[in-house]
mmCIF file of C-alpha atoms in Angstrom:
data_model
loop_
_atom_site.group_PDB
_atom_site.id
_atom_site.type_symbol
_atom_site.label_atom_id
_atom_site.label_comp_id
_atom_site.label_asym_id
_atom_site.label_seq_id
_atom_site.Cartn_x
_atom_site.Cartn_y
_atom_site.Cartn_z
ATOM 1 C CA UNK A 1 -111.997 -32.342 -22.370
ATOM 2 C CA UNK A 2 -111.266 -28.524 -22.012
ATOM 3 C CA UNK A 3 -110.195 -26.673 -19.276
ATOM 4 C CA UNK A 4 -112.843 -24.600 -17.273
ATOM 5 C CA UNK A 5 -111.990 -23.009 -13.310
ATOM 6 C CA UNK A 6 -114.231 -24.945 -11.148
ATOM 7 C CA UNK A 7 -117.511 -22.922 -10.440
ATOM 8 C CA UNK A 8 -116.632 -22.757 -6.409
ATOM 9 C CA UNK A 9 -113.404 -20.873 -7.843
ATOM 10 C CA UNK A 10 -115.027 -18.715 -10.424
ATOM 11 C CA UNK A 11 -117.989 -17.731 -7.686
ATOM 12 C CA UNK A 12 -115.154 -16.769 -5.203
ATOM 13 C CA UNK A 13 -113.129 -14.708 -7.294
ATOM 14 C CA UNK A 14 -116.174 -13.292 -8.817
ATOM 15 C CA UNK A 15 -117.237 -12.193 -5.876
ATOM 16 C CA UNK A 16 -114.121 -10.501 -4.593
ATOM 17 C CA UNK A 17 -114.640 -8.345 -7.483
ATOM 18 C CA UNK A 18 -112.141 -10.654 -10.189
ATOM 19 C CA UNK A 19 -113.186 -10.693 -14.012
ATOM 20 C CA UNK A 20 -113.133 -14.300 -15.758
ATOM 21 C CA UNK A 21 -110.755 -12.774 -18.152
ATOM 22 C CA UNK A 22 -107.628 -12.175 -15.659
ATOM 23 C CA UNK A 23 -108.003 -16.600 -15.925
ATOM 24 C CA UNK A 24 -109.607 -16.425 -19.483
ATOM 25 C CA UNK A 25 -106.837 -14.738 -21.680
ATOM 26 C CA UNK A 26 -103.402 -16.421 -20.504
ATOM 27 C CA UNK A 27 -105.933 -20.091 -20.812
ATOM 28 C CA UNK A 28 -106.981 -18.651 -24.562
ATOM 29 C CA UNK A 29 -103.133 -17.764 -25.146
ATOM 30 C CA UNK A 30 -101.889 -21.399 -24.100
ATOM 31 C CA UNK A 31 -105.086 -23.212 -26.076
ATOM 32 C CA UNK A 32 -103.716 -21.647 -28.757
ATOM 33 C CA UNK A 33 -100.175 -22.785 -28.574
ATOM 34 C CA UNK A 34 -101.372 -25.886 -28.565
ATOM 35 C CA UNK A 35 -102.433 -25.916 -32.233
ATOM 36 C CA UNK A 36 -98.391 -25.826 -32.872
ATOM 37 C CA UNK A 37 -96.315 -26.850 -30.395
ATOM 38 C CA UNK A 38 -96.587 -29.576 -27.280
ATOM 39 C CA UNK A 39 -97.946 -27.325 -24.031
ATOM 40 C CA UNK A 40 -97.811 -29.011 -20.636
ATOM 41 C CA UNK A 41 -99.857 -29.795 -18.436
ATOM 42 C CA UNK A 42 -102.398 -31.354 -20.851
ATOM 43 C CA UNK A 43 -105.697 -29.219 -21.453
ATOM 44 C CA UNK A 44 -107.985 -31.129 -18.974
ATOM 45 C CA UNK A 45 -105.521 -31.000 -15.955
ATOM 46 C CA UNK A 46 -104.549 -26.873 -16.265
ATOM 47 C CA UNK A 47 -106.389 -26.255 -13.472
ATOM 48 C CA UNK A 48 -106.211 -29.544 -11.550
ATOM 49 C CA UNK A 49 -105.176 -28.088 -7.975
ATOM 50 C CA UNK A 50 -108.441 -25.695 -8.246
ATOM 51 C CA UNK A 51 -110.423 -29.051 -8.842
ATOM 52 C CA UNK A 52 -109.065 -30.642 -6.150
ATOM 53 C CA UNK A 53 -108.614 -28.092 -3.703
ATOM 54 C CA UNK A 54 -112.117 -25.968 -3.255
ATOM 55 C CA UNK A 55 -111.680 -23.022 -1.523
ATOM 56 C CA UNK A 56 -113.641 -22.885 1.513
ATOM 57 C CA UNK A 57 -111.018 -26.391 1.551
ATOM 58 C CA UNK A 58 -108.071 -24.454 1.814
ATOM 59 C CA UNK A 59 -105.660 -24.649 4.631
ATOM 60 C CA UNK A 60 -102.018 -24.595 3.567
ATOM 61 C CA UNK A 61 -101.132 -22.608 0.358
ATOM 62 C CA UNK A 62 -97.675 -24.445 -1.534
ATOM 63 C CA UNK A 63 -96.942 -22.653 -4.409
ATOM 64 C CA UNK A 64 -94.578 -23.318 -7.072
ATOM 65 C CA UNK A 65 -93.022 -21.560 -10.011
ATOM 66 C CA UNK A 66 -93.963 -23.265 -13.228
ATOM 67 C CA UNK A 67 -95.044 -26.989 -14.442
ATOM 68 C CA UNK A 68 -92.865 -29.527 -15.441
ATOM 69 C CA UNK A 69 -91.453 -29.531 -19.032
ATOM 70 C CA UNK A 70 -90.480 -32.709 -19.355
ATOM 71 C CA UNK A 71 -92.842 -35.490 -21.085
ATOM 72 C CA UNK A 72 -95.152 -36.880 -19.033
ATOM 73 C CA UNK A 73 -94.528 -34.700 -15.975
ATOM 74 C CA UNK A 74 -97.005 -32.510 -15.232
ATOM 75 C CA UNK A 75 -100.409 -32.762 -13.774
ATOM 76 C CA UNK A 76 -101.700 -29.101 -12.484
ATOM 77 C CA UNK A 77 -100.485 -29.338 -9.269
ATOM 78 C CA UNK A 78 -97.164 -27.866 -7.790
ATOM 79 C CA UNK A 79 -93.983 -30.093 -7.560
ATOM 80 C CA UNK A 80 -96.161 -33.684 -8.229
ATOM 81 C CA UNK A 81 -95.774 -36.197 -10.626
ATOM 82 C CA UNK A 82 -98.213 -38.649 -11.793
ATOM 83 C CA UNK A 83 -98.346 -42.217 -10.328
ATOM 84 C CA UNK A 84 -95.426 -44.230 -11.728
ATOM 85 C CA UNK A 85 -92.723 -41.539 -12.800
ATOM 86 C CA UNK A 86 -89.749 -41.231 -11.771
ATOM 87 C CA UNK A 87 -89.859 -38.144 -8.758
ATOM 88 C CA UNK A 88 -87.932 -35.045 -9.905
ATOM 89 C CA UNK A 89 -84.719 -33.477 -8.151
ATOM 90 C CA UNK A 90 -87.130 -30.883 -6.155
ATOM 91 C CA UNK A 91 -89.676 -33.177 -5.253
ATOM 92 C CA UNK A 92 -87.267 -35.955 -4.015
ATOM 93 C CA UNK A 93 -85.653 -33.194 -1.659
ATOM 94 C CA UNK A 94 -88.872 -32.365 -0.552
ATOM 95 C CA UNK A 95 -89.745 -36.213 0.286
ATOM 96 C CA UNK A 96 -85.936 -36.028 1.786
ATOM 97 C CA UNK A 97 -86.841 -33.284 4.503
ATOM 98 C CA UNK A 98 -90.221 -34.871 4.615
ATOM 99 C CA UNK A 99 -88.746 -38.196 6.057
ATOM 100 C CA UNK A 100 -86.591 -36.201 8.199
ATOM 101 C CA UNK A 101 -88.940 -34.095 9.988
ATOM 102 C CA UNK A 102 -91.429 -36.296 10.778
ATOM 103 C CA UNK A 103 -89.852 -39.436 11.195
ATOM 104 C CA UNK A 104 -91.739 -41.213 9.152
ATOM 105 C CA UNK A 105 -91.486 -42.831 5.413
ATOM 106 C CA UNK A 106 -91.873 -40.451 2.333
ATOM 107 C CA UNK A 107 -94.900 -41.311 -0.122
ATOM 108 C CA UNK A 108 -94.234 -44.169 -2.563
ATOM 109 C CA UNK A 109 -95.504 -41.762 -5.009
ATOM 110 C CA UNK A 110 -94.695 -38.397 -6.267
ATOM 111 C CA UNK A 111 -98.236 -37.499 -6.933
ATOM 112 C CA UNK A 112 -99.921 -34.898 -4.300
ATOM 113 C CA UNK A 113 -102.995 -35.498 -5.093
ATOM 114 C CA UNK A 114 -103.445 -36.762 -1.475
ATOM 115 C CA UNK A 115 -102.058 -33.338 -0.249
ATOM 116 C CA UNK A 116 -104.336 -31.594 -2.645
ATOM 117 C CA UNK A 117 -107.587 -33.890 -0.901
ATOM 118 C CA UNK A 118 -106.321 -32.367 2.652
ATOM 119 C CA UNK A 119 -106.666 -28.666 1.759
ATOM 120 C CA UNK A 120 -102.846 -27.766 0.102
ATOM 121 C CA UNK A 121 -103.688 -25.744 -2.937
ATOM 122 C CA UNK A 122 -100.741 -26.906 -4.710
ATOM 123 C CA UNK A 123 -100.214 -23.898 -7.403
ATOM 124 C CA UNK A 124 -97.834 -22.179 -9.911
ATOM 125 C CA UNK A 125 -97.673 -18.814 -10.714
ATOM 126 C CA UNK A 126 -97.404 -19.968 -14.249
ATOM 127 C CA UNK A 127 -99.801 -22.695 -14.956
ATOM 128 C CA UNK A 128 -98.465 -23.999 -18.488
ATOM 129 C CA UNK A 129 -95.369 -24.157 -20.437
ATOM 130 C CA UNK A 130 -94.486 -25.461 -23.888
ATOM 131 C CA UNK A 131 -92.281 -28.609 -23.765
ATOM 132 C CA UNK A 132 -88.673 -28.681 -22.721
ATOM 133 C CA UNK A 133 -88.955 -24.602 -22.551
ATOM 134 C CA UNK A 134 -89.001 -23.698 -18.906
ATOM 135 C CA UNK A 135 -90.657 -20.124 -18.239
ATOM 136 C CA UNK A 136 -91.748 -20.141 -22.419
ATOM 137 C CA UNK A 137 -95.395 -19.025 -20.979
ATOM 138 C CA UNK A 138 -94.536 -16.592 -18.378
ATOM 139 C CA UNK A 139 -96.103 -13.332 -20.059
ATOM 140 C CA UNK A 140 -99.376 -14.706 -20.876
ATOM 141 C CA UNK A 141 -100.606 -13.504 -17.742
ATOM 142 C CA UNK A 142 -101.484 -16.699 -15.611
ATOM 143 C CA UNK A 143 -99.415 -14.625 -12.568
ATOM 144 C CA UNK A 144 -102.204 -11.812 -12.549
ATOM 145 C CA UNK A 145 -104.315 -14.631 -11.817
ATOM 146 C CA UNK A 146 -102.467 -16.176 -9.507
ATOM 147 C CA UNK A 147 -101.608 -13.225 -7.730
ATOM 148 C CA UNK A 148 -105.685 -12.334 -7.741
ATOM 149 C CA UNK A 149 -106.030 -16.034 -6.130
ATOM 150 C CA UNK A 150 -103.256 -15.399 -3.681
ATOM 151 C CA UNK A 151 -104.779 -11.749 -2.669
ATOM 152 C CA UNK A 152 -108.918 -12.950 -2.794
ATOM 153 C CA UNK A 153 -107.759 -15.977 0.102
ATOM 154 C CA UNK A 154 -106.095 -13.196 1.742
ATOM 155 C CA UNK A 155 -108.452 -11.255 2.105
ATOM 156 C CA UNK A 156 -111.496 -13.488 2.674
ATOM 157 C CA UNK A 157 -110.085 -16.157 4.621
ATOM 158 C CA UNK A 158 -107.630 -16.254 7.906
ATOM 159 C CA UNK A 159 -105.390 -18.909 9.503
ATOM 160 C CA UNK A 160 -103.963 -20.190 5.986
ATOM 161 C CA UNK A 161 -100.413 -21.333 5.890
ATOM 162 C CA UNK A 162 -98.437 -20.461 3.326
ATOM 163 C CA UNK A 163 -95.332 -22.249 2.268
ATOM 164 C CA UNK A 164 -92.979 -20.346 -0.176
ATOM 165 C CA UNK A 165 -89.865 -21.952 -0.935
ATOM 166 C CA UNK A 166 -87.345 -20.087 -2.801
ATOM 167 C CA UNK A 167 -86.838 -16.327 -4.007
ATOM 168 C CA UNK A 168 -89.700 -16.295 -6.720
ATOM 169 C CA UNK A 169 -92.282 -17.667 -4.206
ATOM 170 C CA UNK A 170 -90.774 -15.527 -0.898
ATOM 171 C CA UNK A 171 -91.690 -12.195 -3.118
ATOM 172 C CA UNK A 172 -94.804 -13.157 -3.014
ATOM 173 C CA UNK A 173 -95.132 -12.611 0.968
ATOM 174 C CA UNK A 174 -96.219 -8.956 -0.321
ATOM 175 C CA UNK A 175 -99.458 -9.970 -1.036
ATOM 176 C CA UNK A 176 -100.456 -11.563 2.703
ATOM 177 C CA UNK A 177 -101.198 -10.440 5.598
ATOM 178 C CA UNK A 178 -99.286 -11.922 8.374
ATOM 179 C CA UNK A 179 -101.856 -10.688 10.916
ATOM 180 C CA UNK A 180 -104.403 -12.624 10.021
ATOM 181 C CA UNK A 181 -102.031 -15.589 7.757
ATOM 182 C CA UNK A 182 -98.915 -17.847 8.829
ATOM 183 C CA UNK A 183 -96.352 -17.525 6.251
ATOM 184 C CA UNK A 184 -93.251 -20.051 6.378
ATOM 185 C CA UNK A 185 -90.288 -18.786 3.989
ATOM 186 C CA UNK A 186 -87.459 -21.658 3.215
ATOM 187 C CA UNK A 187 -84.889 -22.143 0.333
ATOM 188 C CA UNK A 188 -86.352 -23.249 -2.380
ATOM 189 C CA UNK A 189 -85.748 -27.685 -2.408
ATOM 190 C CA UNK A 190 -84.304 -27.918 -6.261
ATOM 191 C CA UNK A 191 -80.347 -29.667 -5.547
ATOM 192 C CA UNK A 192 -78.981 -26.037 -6.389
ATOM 193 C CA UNK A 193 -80.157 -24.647 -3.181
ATOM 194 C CA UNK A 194 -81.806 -27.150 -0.699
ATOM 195 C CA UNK A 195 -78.618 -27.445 1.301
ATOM 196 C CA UNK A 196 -78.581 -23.703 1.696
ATOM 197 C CA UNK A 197 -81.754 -23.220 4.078
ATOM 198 C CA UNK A 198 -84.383 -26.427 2.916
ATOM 199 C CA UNK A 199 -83.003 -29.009 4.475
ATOM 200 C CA UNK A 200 -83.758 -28.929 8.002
ATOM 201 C CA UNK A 201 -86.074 -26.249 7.981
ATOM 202 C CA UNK A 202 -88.896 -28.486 9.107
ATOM 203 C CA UNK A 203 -91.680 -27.381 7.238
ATOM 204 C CA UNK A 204 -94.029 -29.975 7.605
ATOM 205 C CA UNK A 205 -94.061 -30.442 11.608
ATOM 206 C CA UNK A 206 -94.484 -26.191 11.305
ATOM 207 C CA UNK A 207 -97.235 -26.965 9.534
ATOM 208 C CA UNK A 208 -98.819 -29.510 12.331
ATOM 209 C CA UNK A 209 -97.726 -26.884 15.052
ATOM 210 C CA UNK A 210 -100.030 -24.527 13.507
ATOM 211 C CA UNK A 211 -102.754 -26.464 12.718
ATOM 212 C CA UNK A 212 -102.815 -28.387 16.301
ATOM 213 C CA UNK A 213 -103.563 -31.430 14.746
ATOM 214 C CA UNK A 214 -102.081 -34.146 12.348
ATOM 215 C CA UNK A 215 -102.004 -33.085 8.887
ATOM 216 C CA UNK A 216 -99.981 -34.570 6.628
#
């Protein structure tokens, strides 16, 4: 199975005025790595948060750096793991302040697809990377897509939250508009900086403040 942007993604970028190819050339660069080395997330899963998170679905906006690297790791969507494997450093923080802010047990899992189902488009910047080579696809152009899909919900929507955790993700508060947007800026929940700024910062129950409802 290849990967294709769902249609409700392609319609709404196309008609904010985005070309296929800002999406089309970095997916054409990583096919093509494939055909020598091992390039994560598989194929069929590139654009797995877009699948799972329409965008007239949209509500919160978490968006990560680049996938996994590691074997068996990645699945298209920011900071998740599929069912069964063991939950990385940053997403075991994240389940850690979880827990702690709203009282309440962590998932059993590390995969987000039940996030995703809720409206958080779980995105990187970057959406693949060869094996054990973090940042290995970061000039193929997936952030001037990203950046596009950042700017189109921008500009079309209002009342989205966006989380950005870390330095990478806080630069990209340039692109919103906080008049119309909530945007919640934390450390960034890998073990080097969590306890400078993560922990504690009570993301989630911001999240259910702003909402005015229930949400995770």
């Amino acid at each position: 199975m290849s990967a294709e942007l769902p249609e409700a993604w392609q319609n709404f970028l196309y008609n904010a005025g985005i070309s296929p190819e800002i999406w089309e050339i970095p997916l054409a660069k990583s096919i093509a790595r494939r055909t020598e080395y091992t390039v994560f997330p598989p194929e069929e899963k590139v654009f797995n948060a877009f699948k799972l998170t329409p965008p007239e679905k949209v509500r919160v906006v978490l968006l990560g750096q680049d996938p996994y690297h590691d074997d068996g790791q990645a699945e298209g969507l920011a900071f998740s793991v599929p069912d069964g494997v063991p939950l990385p450093p940053s997403l075991r923080n994240i389940y850690k302040e979880f827990a702690d802010d709203l009282q309440r047990p962590a998932p059993s899992s590390g995969n987000l697809s039940q996030w995703a189902a809720k409206g958080v488009l779980l995105i990187n910047a970057v959406l693949t990377v060869d094996a054990h080579s973090p940042g290995s696809h970061a000039k193929y152009g997936w952030e001037k897509f990203t950046d596009a899909v950042i700017r189109c919900l921008n500009n079309e929507k209002s009342g989205i939250i966006f989380m950005l955790w870390g330095g990478f993700a806080r630069k990209k508060a340039a692109l919103i508009d906080r008049k119309k947007h909530f945007v919640l800026e934390n450390a960034h929940p890998s073990p080097l900086s969590a306890y400078r700024g993560f922990f504690g910062s009570k993301p989630f129950s911001q999240v259910e403040k702003l909402l005015n409802c229930p949400f995770w």
